[in-house]
Short mmCIF file of C-alpha atoms in Angstrom, two decimals:
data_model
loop_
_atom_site.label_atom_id
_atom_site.label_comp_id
_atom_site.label_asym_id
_atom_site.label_seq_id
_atom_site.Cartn_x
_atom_site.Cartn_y
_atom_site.Cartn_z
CA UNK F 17 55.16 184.20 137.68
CA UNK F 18 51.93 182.43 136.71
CA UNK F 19 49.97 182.91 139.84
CA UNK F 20 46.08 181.82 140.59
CA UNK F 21 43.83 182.97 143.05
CA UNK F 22 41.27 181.30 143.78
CA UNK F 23 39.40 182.78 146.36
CA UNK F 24 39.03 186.33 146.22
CA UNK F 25 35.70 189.01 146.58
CA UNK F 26 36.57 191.91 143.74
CA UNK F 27 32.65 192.56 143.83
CA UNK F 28 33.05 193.89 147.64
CA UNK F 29 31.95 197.45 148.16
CA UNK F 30 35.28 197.86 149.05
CA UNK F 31 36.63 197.96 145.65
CA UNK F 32 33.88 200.29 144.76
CA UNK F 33 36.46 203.17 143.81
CA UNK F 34 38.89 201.56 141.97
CA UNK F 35 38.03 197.70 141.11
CA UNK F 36 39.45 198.00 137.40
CA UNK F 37 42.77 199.19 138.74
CA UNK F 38 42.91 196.48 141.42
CA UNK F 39 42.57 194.05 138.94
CA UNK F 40 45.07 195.09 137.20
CA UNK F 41 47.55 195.45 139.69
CA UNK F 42 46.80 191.66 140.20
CA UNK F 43 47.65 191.21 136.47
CA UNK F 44 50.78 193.06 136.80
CA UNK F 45 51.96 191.16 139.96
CA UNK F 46 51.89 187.79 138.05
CA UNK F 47 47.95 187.10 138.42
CA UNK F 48 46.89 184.96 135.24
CA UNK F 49 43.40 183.93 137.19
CA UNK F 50 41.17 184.21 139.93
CA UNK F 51 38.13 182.83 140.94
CA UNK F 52 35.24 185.34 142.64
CA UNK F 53 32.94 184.14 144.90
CA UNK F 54 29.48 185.09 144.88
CA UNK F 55 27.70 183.60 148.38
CA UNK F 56 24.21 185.15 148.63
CA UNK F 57 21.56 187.34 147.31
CA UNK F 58 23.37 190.46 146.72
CA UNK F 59 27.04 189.00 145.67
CA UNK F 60 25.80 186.29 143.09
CA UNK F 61 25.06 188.34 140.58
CA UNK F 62 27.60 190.73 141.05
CA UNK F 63 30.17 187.96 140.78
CA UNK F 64 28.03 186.86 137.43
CA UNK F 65 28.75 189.96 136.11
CA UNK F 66 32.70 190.03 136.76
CA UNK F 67 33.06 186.48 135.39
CA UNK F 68 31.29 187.56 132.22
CA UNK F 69 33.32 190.61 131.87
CA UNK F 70 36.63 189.17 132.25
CA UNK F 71 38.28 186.08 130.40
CA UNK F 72 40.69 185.50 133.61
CA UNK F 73 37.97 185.66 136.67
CA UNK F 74 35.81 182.42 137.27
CA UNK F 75 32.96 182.14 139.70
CA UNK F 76 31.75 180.25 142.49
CA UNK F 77 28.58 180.47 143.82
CA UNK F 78 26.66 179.03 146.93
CA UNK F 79 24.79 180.38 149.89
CA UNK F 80 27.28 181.54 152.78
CA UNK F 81 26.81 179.94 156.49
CA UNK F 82 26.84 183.42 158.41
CA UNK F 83 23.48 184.52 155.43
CA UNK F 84 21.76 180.68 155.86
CA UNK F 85 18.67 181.58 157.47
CA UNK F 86 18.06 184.35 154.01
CA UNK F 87 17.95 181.54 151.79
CA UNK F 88 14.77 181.13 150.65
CA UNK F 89 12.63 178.62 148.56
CA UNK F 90 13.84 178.69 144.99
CA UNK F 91 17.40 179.70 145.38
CA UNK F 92 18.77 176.27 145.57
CA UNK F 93 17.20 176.08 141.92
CA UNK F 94 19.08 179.51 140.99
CA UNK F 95 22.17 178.53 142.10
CA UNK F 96 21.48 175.30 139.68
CA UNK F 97 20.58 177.31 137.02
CA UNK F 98 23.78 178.95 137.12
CA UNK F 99 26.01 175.94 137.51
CA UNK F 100 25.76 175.52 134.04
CA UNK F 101 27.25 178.49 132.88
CA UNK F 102 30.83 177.79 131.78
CA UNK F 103 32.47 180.34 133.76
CA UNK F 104 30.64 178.82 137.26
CA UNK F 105 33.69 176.23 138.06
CA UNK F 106 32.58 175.79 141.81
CA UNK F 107 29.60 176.02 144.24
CA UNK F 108 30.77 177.80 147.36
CA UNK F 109 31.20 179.08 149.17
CA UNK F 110 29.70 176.68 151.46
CA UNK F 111 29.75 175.97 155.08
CA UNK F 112 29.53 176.53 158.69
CA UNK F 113 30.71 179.54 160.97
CA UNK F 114 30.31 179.19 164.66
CA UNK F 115 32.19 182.61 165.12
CA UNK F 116 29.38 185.15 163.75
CA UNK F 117 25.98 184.40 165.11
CA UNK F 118 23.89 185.26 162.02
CA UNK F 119 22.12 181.91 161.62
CA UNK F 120 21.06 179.57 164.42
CA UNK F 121 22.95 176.12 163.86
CA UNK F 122 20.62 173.93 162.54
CA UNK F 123 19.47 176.01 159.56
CA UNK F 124 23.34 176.38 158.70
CA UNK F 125 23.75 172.49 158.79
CA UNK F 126 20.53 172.50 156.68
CA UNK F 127 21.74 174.87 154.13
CA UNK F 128 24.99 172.97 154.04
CA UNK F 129 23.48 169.59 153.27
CA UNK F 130 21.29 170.95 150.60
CA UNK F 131 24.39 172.32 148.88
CA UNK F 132 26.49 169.24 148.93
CA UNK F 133 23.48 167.75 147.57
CA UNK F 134 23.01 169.41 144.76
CA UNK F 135 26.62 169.51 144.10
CA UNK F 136 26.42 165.60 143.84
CA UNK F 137 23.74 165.97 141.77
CA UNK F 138 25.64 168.08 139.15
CA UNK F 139 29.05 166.70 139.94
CA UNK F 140 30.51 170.15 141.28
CA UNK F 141 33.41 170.49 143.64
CA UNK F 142 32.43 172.62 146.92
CA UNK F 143 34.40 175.25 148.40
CA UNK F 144 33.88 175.12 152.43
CA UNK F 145 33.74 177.35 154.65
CA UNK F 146 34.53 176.06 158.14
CA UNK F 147 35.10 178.86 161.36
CA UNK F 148 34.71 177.27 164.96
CA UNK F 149 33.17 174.18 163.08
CA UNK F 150 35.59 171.90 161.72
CA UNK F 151 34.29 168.86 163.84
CA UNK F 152 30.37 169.47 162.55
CA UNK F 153 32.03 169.94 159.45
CA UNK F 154 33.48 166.72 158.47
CA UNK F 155 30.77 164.99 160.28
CA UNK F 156 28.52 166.65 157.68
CA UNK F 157 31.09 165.93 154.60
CA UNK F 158 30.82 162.46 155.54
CA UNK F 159 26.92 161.68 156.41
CA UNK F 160 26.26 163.62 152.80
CA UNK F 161 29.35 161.87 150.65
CA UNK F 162 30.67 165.08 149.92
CA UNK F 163 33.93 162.68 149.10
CA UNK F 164 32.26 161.98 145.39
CA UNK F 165 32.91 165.60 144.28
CA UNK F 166 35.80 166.89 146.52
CA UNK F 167 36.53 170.39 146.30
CA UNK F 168 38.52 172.98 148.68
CA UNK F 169 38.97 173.74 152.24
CA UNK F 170 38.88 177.94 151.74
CA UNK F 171 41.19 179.47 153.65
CA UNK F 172 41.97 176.31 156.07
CA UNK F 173 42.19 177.13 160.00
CA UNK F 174 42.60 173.90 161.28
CA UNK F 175 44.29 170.88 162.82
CA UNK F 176 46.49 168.52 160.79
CA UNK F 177 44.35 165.75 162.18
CA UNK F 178 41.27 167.59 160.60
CA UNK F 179 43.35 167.95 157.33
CA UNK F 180 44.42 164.29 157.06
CA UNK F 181 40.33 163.82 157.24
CA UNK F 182 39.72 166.27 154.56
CA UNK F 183 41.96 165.11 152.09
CA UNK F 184 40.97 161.34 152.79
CA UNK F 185 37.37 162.73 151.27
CA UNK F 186 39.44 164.24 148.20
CA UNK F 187 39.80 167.98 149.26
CA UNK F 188 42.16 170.22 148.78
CA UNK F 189 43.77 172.92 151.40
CA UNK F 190 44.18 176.21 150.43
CA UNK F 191 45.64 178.88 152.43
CA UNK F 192 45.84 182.43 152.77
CA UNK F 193 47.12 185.38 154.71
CA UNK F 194 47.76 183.80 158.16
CA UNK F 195 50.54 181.94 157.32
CA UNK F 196 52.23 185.26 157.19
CA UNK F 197 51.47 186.21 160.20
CA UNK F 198 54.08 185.86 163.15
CA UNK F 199 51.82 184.28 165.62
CA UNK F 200 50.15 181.70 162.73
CA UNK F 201 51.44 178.50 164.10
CA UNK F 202 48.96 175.69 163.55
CA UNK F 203 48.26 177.13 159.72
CA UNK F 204 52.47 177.00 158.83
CA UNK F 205 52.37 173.99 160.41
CA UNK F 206 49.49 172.47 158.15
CA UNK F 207 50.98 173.81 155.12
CA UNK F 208 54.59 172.25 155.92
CA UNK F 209 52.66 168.58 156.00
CA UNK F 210 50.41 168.92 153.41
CA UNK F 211 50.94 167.68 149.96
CA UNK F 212 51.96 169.42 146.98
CA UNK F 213 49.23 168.18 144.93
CA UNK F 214 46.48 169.03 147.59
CA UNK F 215 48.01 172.72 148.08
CA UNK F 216 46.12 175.75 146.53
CA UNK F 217 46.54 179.65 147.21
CA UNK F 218 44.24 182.51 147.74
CA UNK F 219 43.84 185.91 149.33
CA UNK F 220 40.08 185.97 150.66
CA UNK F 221 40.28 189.60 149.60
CA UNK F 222 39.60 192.56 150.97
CA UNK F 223 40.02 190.57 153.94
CA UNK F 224 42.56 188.23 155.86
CA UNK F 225 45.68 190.68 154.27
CA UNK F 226 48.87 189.42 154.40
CA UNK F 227 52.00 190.86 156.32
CA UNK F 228 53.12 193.52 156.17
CA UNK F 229 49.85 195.30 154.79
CA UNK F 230 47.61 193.68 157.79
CA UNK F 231 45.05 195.70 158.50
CA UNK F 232 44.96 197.40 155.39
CA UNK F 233 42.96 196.47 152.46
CA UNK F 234 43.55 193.13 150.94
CA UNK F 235 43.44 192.52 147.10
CA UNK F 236 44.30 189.76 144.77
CA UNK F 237 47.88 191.14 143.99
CA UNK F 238 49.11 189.58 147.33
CA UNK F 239 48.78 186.18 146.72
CA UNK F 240 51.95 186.78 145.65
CA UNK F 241 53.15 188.02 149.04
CA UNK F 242 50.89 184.18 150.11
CA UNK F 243 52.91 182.18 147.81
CA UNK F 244 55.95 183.44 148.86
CA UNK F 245 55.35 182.47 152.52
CA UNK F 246 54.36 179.17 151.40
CA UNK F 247 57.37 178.78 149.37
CA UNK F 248 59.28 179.40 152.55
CA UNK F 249 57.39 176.74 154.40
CA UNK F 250 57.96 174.20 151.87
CA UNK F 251 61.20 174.95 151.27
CA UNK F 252 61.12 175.40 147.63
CA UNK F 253 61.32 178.04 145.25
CA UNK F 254 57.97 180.73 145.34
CA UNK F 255 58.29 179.60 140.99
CA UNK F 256 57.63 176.23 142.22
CA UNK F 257 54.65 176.89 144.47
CA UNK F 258 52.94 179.31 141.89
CA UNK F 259 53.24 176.84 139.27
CA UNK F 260 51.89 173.94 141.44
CA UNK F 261 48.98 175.43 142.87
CA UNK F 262 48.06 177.07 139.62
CA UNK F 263 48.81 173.44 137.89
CA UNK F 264 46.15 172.04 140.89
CA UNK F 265 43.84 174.61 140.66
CA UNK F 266 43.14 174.18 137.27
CA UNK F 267 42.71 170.60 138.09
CA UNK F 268 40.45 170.77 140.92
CA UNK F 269 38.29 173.49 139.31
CA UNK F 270 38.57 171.51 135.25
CA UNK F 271 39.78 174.87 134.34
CA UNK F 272 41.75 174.01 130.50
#
């Protein structure tokens, strides 16, 4: 199994006690890469630090929606400065959130647009991060040409009528936990519709764990468990589906 996942937070505090042997349970369980993400003050650097210490584990960086109104002047420029480190494959992640009330709306679609700029700017994909949003958010994608760099739709919540719009702009879908969950309509029924080429995998751990470890800790091992639902969706072999989305990730990220 040749597994990537590429969406995952092994810098959370709640790997504190035992990151080395989380990552390599992810090894053992068919994990050949991951991608951290790093998505404010505290968490950049930390993800820095894991990219540069393992060959497998690639960052993405950006300025979360739910930590907006933190950004301050000069952090756009940091987050620049580290795009051109060759283990910094994405910036992300990226977004709006509607759920938390951290950061007052406006500032969030402020953040946002400065991002996609400067991903245009240095020809980046984006990873975005939509919850309670996804109409703002393609009206944003669009108005700032987000469509000239593409990049991912992180763990993707939505309608199939929001999907068809995001991978007319050149994104790609990935999915998580949820569609192992029971009562996870809409996201199986995204999945089933959405093209193998556009189709990625991740975990979004320690959080969003799959069945039947919900509510425990998640970790990057159970993509596996993810790629094995999706595999059941699709109607194909879990092989298949790990070798696809690893085949796109590497694409969409210009992993070689």
């Amino acid at each position: 199994m040749n597994l990537f996942d590429t969406h995952t937070h092994l810098d959370a505090p709640q790997f504190d006690e035992d990151r080395e042997e989380t990552i390599q349970r992810a090894l053992d369980n068919g994990v050949s890469r991951m991608i951290n993400v790093g998505f404010n003050r505290d968490t950049i650097p930390s993800t820095m630090k894991l990219a540069e210490t393992y060959d497998f584990i690639y960052a993405a960086v950006g300025w979360h929606p739910q930590d907006a109104i933190t950004m301050k002047e000069g952090d756009l420029e940091w987050i620049a400065s580290l795009c051109s480190h060759e283990k910094v494959v994405a910036i992300g992640e990226i977004g709006l959130d509607y759920y938390w009330d951290t950061s007052p709306k406006e500032v969030q679609h402020h953040v946002l647009r400065q991002q996609i700029g400067l991903a245009r700017e240095l020809k980046m994909p984006i990873v975005i991060h939509n919850r309670d949003a996804h109409e703002d958010v393609v009206k944003i994608l669009r108005e700032e040409k987000a469509s000239e760099v593409g990049g991912v739709m992180h763990s993707y919540s939505g309608s199939w009528e929001t999907a068809k719009l995001c991978l007319n702009m050149g994104f790609h879908l990935s999915f998580g936990g949820p569609i192992t969950f029971k009562n996870a309509r809409q996201p199986k029924e995204v999945l089933a519709q959405v093209p193998m080429d556009r189709l990625l995998i991740e975990t979004d751990s320690p959080y969003l764990t799959p069945h039947p470890y919900r509510g425990k800790r998640n970790e990057s091992a159970n993509v596996r468990l993810v790629a094995e639902a999706a595999a059941q969706i699709k109607g194909v072999e879990v092989e298949e589906i790990a070798q696809i989305t690893t085949r796109n990730a590497m694409e969409r990220f210009g992993i070689v």
